Amino acid sequence: MNYRHAYHAGNFADVVKHAVLALLIEHLKAKDSPFQVLDTHAGIGRYDLSSAEAQKTGEFRSGVLRLLDADPPRLPQELEPYLRVVRALNRGAPSLRWYPGSPRLALDLLRTQDRLVLLELHPEDARTLANAFAGDVRVKVHAADGYTALKAFLPPKERRGLVLIDPPFEKKDEFARLARGLRHAHRRWATGLYLLWYPIKDRPPVAEFHERLKASGIPRILIAEFLLRPAKDPERLNGCGLVLVNPPWQVDATLQALLPKLVALLASERGAAARVDWLVPEPAAPA
Ligand SMILES: C[S@@+](CC[C@H](N)C(=O)[O-])C[C@H]1O[C@@H](n2cnc3c(N)ncnc32)[C@H](O)[C@@H]1O
């Protein structure tokens, strides 16, 4: 396990993933009943952008920092819950210093009745996470393989909530594991809301992943993709994609409005683009 998210925290891919995660959590909050967020690949929860790792790549400069430097009228309103958390985390700091990973973002948006379950396989990162959230009764941290949680922890007792699956893609078969993990999870909890993240380098592995998802028999799968440039060079992270299973009503339209605006804010190369499409649409109601 060599992957360290500290090098990439706040980059364009984090912005896309976290902006959508925040929107989905806000949707869940429309009802008073409690829900659970399960984050299978949690990271350390909060990243110091002044660290040697973040400074070495500087990836946050073309991600979250671009949003904070943008003229406020250019910022889409759909980014509000996400940016609210980023700004609150940096209150009192002279400039952008802290970036919320998915656990920090989720927790800052949750209410007292909601729960957050985190899995992180890297022992040191899991310890950091446990220390960061010690004393908050809403949070449980497990130093374990996130894929096992898709069998062991679903469905949640609240029968409402969201599962984020955000693996590091270090292993060659990660796309296949991701599709398999979703299949297992969906078998246990078919009505859950799922958010999966994947990298886009070149097209063939993504096309194969989409075929696996289609073949899974899972209905209501929405795909949202963000490309910095055409997906041609397999050595570069040219873009990223999100899989949403059971997205709340009108989230497809919200993302169709948001993603092109994010492209305009974050991408400057030719061929930058966004798309939001149903991979597997809602089954038609019986006549
Ligand atoms: C992309 S990062 C997660 C970023 C985080 N979700 C966020 O948005 O802030 C992937 C994380 O998964 C961890 N990891 C790798 N394999 C894992 C596994 N099988 N189960 C749980 N965590 C794993 C890595 O140590 C890394 O911290």
Tab-separated table of C-alpha atoms and ligand atoms in Angstrom:
chain	number	residue	atom	x	y	z
A	1	MET	CA	0.000	0.000	0.000
A	2	ASN	CA	1.973	2.955	-1.295
A	3	TYR	CA	-0.871	5.325	-2.078
A	4	ARG	CA	-0.924	8.478	0.098
A	5	HIS	CA	-3.812	10.806	-0.504
A	6	ALA	CA	-1.883	13.729	1.050
A	7	TYR	CA	-0.180	14.243	-2.354
A	8	HIS	CA	-3.510	14.674	-4.107
A	9	ALA	CA	-5.792	16.294	-1.507
A	10	GLY	CA	-7.886	19.103	-2.958
A	11	ASN	CA	-7.043	18.350	-6.603
A	12	PHE	CA	-9.682	18.546	-9.363
A	13	ALA	CA	-10.746	14.946	-8.738
A	14	ASP	CA	-11.301	15.629	-5.023
A	15	VAL	CA	-13.298	18.739	-5.888
A	16	VAL	CA	-15.623	16.798	-8.210
A	17	LYS	CA	-16.061	13.895	-5.764
A	18	HIS	CA	-16.494	16.033	-2.658
A	19	ALA	CA	-18.843	18.563	-4.263
A	20	VAL	CA	-21.152	15.690	-5.265
A	21	LEU	CA	-20.787	13.952	-1.890
A	22	ALA	CA	-21.837	17.165	-0.123
A	23	LEU	CA	-24.877	17.556	-2.408
A	24	LEU	CA	-25.995	13.991	-1.737
A	25	ILE	CA	-25.664	14.412	2.028
A	26	GLU	CA	-27.723	17.597	1.838
A	27	HIS	CA	-30.419	15.620	-0.011
A	28	LEU	CA	-30.482	12.988	2.728
A	29	LYS	CA	-30.985	15.768	5.284
A	30	ALA	CA	-34.267	16.766	3.635
A	31	LYS	CA	-35.963	14.200	5.930
A	32	ASP	CA	-35.583	14.267	9.714
A	33	SER	CA	-35.043	10.507	10.034
A	34	PRO	CA	-31.435	9.532	10.756
A	35	PHE	CA	-29.095	8.065	8.154
A	36	GLN	CA	-25.632	6.530	7.990
A	37	VAL	CA	-22.679	7.424	5.776
A	38	LEU	CA	-20.339	4.477	5.169
A	39	ASP	CA	-16.950	5.521	3.762
A	40	THR	CA	-15.049	2.371	2.769
A	41	HIS	CA	-11.714	4.001	1.856
A	42	ALA	CA	-11.591	6.946	4.225
A	43	GLY	CA	-8.034	8.353	4.195
A	44	ILE	CA	-7.068	10.557	7.167
A	45	GLY	CA	-10.017	12.945	7.195
A	46	ARG	CA	-8.197	16.264	6.986
A	47	TYR	CA	-5.143	17.261	4.965
A	48	ASP	CA	-2.577	19.947	5.673
A	49	LEU	CA	-1.907	21.713	2.378
A	50	SER	CA	1.276	23.230	3.788
A	51	SER	CA	2.740	19.703	4.232
A	52	ALA	CA	5.721	18.544	2.186
A	53	GLU	CA	3.491	16.046	0.344
A	54	ALA	CA	0.850	18.581	-0.754
A	55	GLN	CA	3.472	21.187	-1.606
A	56	LYS	CA	5.488	18.700	-3.648
A	57	THR	CA	2.722	18.107	-6.203
A	58	GLY	CA	0.834	21.391	-5.688
A	59	GLU	CA	-2.239	19.639	-7.092
A	60	PHE	CA	-4.617	21.588	-4.838
A	61	ARG	CA	-3.603	24.796	-6.639
A	62	SER	CA	-5.415	23.725	-9.817
A	63	GLY	CA	-8.277	22.268	-7.767
A	64	VAL	CA	-9.835	23.728	-4.653
A	65	LEU	CA	-7.651	26.850	-4.659
A	66	ARG	CA	-9.003	27.840	-8.089
A	67	LEU	CA	-12.510	27.815	-6.668
A	68	LEU	CA	-11.547	29.904	-3.669
A	69	ASP	CA	-9.734	32.389	-5.915
A	70	ALA	CA	-12.621	32.626	-8.405
A	71	ASP	CA	-14.922	35.641	-8.519
A	72	PRO	CA	-17.800	34.682	-6.210
A	73	PRO	CA	-20.470	35.220	-8.930
A	74	ARG	CA	-18.740	32.531	-11.030
A	75	LEU	CA	-19.195	29.923	-8.314
A	76	PRO	CA	-22.173	27.657	-8.967
A	77	GLN	CA	-24.655	27.591	-6.096
A	78	GLU	CA	-24.479	23.771	-6.172
A	79	LEU	CA	-20.991	24.097	-4.631
A	80	GLU	CA	-22.334	25.867	-1.544
A	81	PRO	CA	-22.396	22.953	0.958
A	82	TYR	CA	-18.929	21.788	-0.101
A	83	LEU	CA	-17.345	25.252	-0.004
A	84	ARG	CA	-19.050	26.020	3.295
A	85	VAL	CA	-17.131	23.149	4.911
A	86	VAL	CA	-13.816	24.096	3.255
A	87	ARG	CA	-14.171	27.715	4.403
A	88	ALA	CA	-15.195	26.777	7.939
A	89	LEU	CA	-12.182	24.488	8.271
A	90	ASN	CA	-9.904	27.398	7.327
A	91	ARG	CA	-11.580	30.012	9.475
A	92	GLY	CA	-8.864	32.052	11.167
A	93	ALA	CA	-6.124	30.783	8.829
A	94	PRO	CA	-4.521	33.524	6.696
A	95	SER	CA	-4.863	31.432	3.531
A	96	LEU	CA	-6.054	28.000	2.438
A	97	ARG	CA	-4.307	25.514	4.713
A	98	TRP	CA	-6.682	22.634	5.531
A	99	TYR	CA	-8.579	20.434	3.122
A	100	PRO	CA	-11.440	18.205	4.265
A	101	GLY	CA	-11.213	14.606	3.139
A	102	SER	CA	-14.468	12.714	2.758
A	103	PRO	CA	-14.801	11.842	6.505
A	104	ARG	CA	-14.340	15.455	7.664
A	105	LEU	CA	-16.655	16.751	4.942
A	106	ALA	CA	-19.354	14.213	5.776
A	107	LEU	CA	-19.125	14.760	9.518
A	108	ASP	CA	-19.313	18.537	9.207
A	109	LEU	CA	-22.549	18.142	7.254
A	110	LEU	CA	-24.149	15.452	9.444
A	111	ARG	CA	-26.691	16.186	12.156
A	112	THR	CA	-26.685	14.859	15.719
A	113	GLN	CA	-28.935	11.904	14.794
A	114	ASP	CA	-26.756	10.686	11.858
A	115	ARG	CA	-23.807	8.269	11.912
A	116	LEU	CA	-20.501	7.953	10.085
A	117	VAL	CA	-18.716	4.607	9.666
A	118	LEU	CA	-15.155	4.763	8.338
A	119	LEU	CA	-12.812	2.062	7.057
A	120	GLU	CA	-9.139	2.641	6.358
A	121	LEU	CA	-6.694	-0.193	5.749
A	122	HIS	CA	-3.437	1.720	6.292
A	123	PRO	CA	-2.773	1.254	10.046
A	124	GLU	CA	-1.166	4.656	10.574
A	125	ASP	CA	-3.924	6.469	8.668
A	126	ALA	CA	-6.586	4.549	10.575
A	127	ARG	CA	-4.963	5.698	13.845
A	128	THR	CA	-4.881	9.313	12.648
A	129	LEU	CA	-8.551	9.034	11.757
A	130	ALA	CA	-9.500	7.455	15.081
A	131	ASN	CA	-7.642	10.190	17.006
A	132	ALA	CA	-9.224	12.949	14.930
A	133	PHE	CA	-12.761	11.774	15.694
A	134	ALA	CA	-12.248	10.388	19.206
A	135	GLY	CA	-15.067	11.448	21.480
A	136	ASP	CA	-17.645	11.947	18.715
A	137	VAL	CA	-20.250	9.252	19.366
A	138	ARG	CA	-21.548	9.518	15.800
A	139	VAL	CA	-18.305	8.134	14.327
A	140	LYS	CA	-16.880	4.617	14.245
A	141	VAL	CA	-13.463	3.925	12.699
A	142	HIS	CA	-12.340	0.454	11.605
A	143	ALA	CA	-8.770	-0.332	10.568
A	144	ALA	CA	-9.882	-2.883	7.986
A	145	ASP	CA	-10.481	-3.628	4.324
A	146	GLY	CA	-13.301	-1.401	3.106
A	147	TYR	CA	-14.636	-4.028	0.711
A	148	THR	CA	-15.449	-6.323	3.652
A	149	ALA	CA	-17.742	-3.605	5.051
A	150	LEU	CA	-19.921	-3.893	1.960
A	151	LYS	CA	-20.877	-7.339	3.207
A	152	ALA	CA	-20.544	-6.918	6.979
A	153	PHE	CA	-22.100	-3.495	7.581
A	154	LEU	CA	-25.005	-3.342	5.144
A	155	PRO	CA	-27.810	-2.600	5.361
A	156	PRO	CA	-27.391	0.041	8.071
A	157	LYS	CA	-29.864	-0.118	10.930
A	158	GLU	CA	-31.323	3.238	9.863
A	159	ARG	CA	-32.155	1.762	6.427
A	160	ARG	CA	-31.207	5.178	4.994
A	161	GLY	CA	-27.893	6.582	3.925
A	162	LEU	CA	-25.006	6.682	1.548
A	163	VAL	CA	-22.052	4.437	0.774
A	164	LEU	CA	-18.908	6.061	-0.631
A	165	ILE	CA	-16.427	3.694	-2.309
A	166	ASP	CA	-13.255	5.579	-3.206
A	167	PRO	CA	-10.345	3.138	-3.651
A	168	PRO	CA	-6.776	4.199	-4.499
A	169	PHE	CA	-6.591	2.277	-7.821
A	170	GLU	CA	-3.126	0.954	-7.040
A	171	LYS	CA	-4.068	-2.555	-8.084
A	172	LYS	CA	-4.603	-3.593	-11.684
A	173	ASP	CA	-7.905	-5.269	-10.898
A	174	GLU	CA	-9.409	-2.358	-8.923
A	175	PHE	CA	-12.148	-1.703	-11.499
A	176	ALA	CA	-13.228	-5.339	-11.271
A	177	ARG	CA	-13.119	-5.271	-7.446
A	178	LEU	CA	-15.166	-2.080	-7.410
A	179	ALA	CA	-17.864	-3.570	-9.642
A	180	ARG	CA	-17.893	-6.777	-7.570
A	181	GLY	CA	-18.051	-4.793	-4.312
A	182	LEU	CA	-21.035	-2.824	-5.567
A	183	ARG	CA	-22.796	-6.026	-6.638
A	184	HIS	CA	-22.348	-7.543	-3.170
A	185	ALA	CA	-23.471	-4.358	-1.461
A	186	HIS	CA	-26.506	-3.939	-3.682
A	187	ARG	CA	-27.573	-7.524	-3.038
A	188	ARG	CA	-27.631	-6.728	0.689
A	189	TRP	CA	-29.119	-3.241	0.386
A	190	ALA	CA	-30.818	-2.554	-2.927
A	191	THR	CA	-32.333	0.798	-1.935
A	192	GLY	CA	-29.097	2.376	-0.660
A	193	LEU	CA	-27.525	5.409	-2.267
A	194	TYR	CA	-24.037	4.560	-3.594
A	195	LEU	CA	-21.292	6.898	-4.802
A	196	LEU	CA	-18.222	5.335	-6.471
A	197	TRP	CA	-15.199	7.214	-7.732
A	198	TYR	CA	-12.954	6.065	-10.604
A	199	PRO	CA	-9.995	7.522	-12.518
A	200	ILE	CA	-10.115	8.192	-16.251
A	201	LYS	CA	-6.758	7.723	-17.959
A	202	ASP	CA	-7.731	6.092	-21.227
A	203	ARG	CA	-11.091	4.705	-22.293
A	204	PRO	CA	-10.841	0.876	-22.528
A	205	PRO	CA	-10.752	0.105	-18.750
A	206	VAL	CA	-13.598	2.546	-18.139
A	207	ALA	CA	-15.692	1.045	-20.938
A	208	GLU	CA	-15.089	-2.444	-19.519
A	209	PHE	CA	-16.092	-1.217	-16.025
A	210	HIS	CA	-19.318	0.257	-17.396
A	211	GLU	CA	-20.089	-3.045	-19.147
A	212	ARG	CA	-19.606	-4.882	-15.848
A	213	LEU	CA	-21.983	-2.482	-14.134
A	214	LYS	CA	-24.590	-2.934	-16.856
A	215	ALA	CA	-24.273	-6.702	-16.630
A	216	SER	CA	-24.759	-6.607	-12.847
A	217	GLY	CA	-28.520	-6.162	-13.221
A	218	ILE	CA	-28.452	-3.148	-10.871
A	219	PRO	CA	-31.009	-0.553	-11.973
A	220	ARG	CA	-30.774	3.256	-11.665
A	221	ILE	CA	-27.086	3.837	-12.367
A	222	LEU	CA	-26.071	7.393	-13.236
A	223	ILE	CA	-22.582	8.231	-14.528
A	224	ALA	CA	-20.994	11.666	-14.149
A	225	GLU	CA	-17.642	12.234	-15.842
A	226	PHE	CA	-15.259	15.173	-15.759
A	227	LEU	CA	-12.398	15.416	-18.251
A	228	LEU	CA	-9.526	17.885	-18.041
A	229	ARG	CA	-8.514	16.800	-21.548
A	230	PRO	CA	-9.325	13.917	-23.929
A	231	ALA	CA	-8.781	10.519	-22.292
A	232	LYS	CA	-5.963	9.356	-24.526
A	233	ASP	CA	-2.777	9.155	-22.485
A	234	PRO	CA	-2.904	6.074	-20.198
A	235	GLU	CA	-0.055	7.498	-18.073
A	236	ARG	CA	-1.995	10.590	-16.956
A	237	LEU	CA	-5.050	11.235	-14.820
A	238	ASN	CA	-7.032	12.921	-17.572
A	239	GLY	CA	-10.289	12.970	-15.697
A	240	CYS	CA	-12.466	11.165	-13.221
A	241	GLY	CA	-15.867	9.589	-13.050
A	242	LEU	CA	-18.562	9.012	-10.480
A	243	VAL	CA	-21.092	6.210	-10.387
A	244	LEU	CA	-24.302	7.065	-8.549
A	245	VAL	CA	-26.719	4.277	-7.767
A	246	ASN	CA	-30.217	5.347	-6.693
A	247	PRO	CA	-29.471	9.071	-6.932
A	248	PRO	CA	-32.208	11.231	-5.400
A	249	TRP	CA	-34.779	12.769	-7.710
A	250	GLN	CA	-33.387	15.543	-9.939
A	251	VAL	CA	-29.746	14.947	-8.983
A	252	ASP	CA	-29.121	14.097	-12.651
A	253	ALA	CA	-30.311	17.583	-13.628
A	254	THR	CA	-28.304	19.182	-10.807
A	255	LEU	CA	-25.119	17.475	-11.994
A	256	GLN	CA	-25.870	18.348	-15.618
A	257	ALA	CA	-25.903	21.980	-14.499
A	258	LEU	CA	-22.910	21.767	-12.170
A	259	LEU	CA	-20.286	19.779	-14.087
A	260	PRO	CA	-19.910	22.058	-17.144
A	261	LYS	CA	-19.481	24.990	-14.734
A	262	LEU	CA	-16.747	23.072	-12.932
A	263	VAL	CA	-15.072	22.381	-16.271
A	264	ALA	CA	-15.090	26.127	-16.979
A	265	LEU	CA	-13.539	26.823	-13.571
A	266	LEU	CA	-10.954	24.038	-13.412
A	267	ALA	CA	-10.006	22.980	-16.934
A	268	SER	CA	-8.033	24.987	-19.439
A	269	GLU	CA	-6.950	22.436	-22.047
A	270	ARG	CA	-8.622	21.676	-25.346
A	271	GLY	CA	-11.046	18.767	-25.137
A	272	ALA	CA	-12.060	19.415	-21.515
A	273	ALA	CA	-15.614	18.205	-21.060
A	274	ALA	CA	-18.231	16.838	-18.732
A	275	ARG	CA	-21.063	14.391	-19.238
A	276	VAL	CA	-23.880	13.073	-17.075
A	277	ASP	CA	-25.823	10.073	-18.426
A	278	TRP	CA	-27.888	7.189	-17.191
A	279	LEU	CA	-25.893	3.995	-17.724
A	280	VAL	CA	-28.892	1.998	-16.553
A	281	PRO	CA	-32.071	4.046	-16.388
A	282	GLU	CA	-34.907	3.682	-13.978
A	283	PRO	CA	-37.084	0.705	-14.992
A	284	ALA	CA	-40.240	1.881	-16.736
A	285	ALA	CA	-43.393	1.704	-14.601
A	286	PRO	CA	-45.668	-1.212	-15.618
A	287	ALA	CA	-48.378	-0.083	-18.072
B	1	LIG	C1	-8.400	7.814	-2.574
B	1	LIG	S1	-7.916	7.618	-0.917
B	1	LIG	C2	-9.358	8.046	-0.027
B	1	LIG	C3	-9.694	9.457	-0.008
B	1	LIG	C4	-10.915	9.797	0.821
B	1	LIG	N1	-12.037	8.930	0.497
B	1	LIG	C5	-11.310	11.231	0.591
B	1	LIG	O1	-12.125	11.492	-0.295
B	1	LIG	O2	-10.807	12.098	1.314
B	1	LIG	C6	-7.909	5.877	-0.726
B	1	LIG	C7	-7.621	5.413	0.697
B	1	LIG	O3	-7.905	4.017	0.782
B	1	LIG	C8	-6.964	3.397	1.621
B	1	LIG	N2	-7.027	1.960	1.280
B	1	LIG	C9	-6.339	1.250	0.339
B	1	LIG	N3	-6.852	-0.002	0.234
B	1	LIG	C10	-7.874	-0.078	1.127
B	1	LIG	C11	-8.810	-1.088	1.466
B	1	LIG	N4	-8.794	-2.301	0.862
B	1	LIG	N5	-9.728	-0.817	2.410
B	1	LIG	C12	-9.766	0.389	3.034
B	1	LIG	N6	-8.927	1.386	2.747
B	1	LIG	C13	-7.996	1.172	1.793
B	1	LIG	C14	-5.674	4.111	1.327
B	1	LIG	O4	-4.766	3.985	2.406
B	1	LIG	C15	-6.172	5.558	1.119
B	1	LIG	O5	-6.118	6.264	2.343
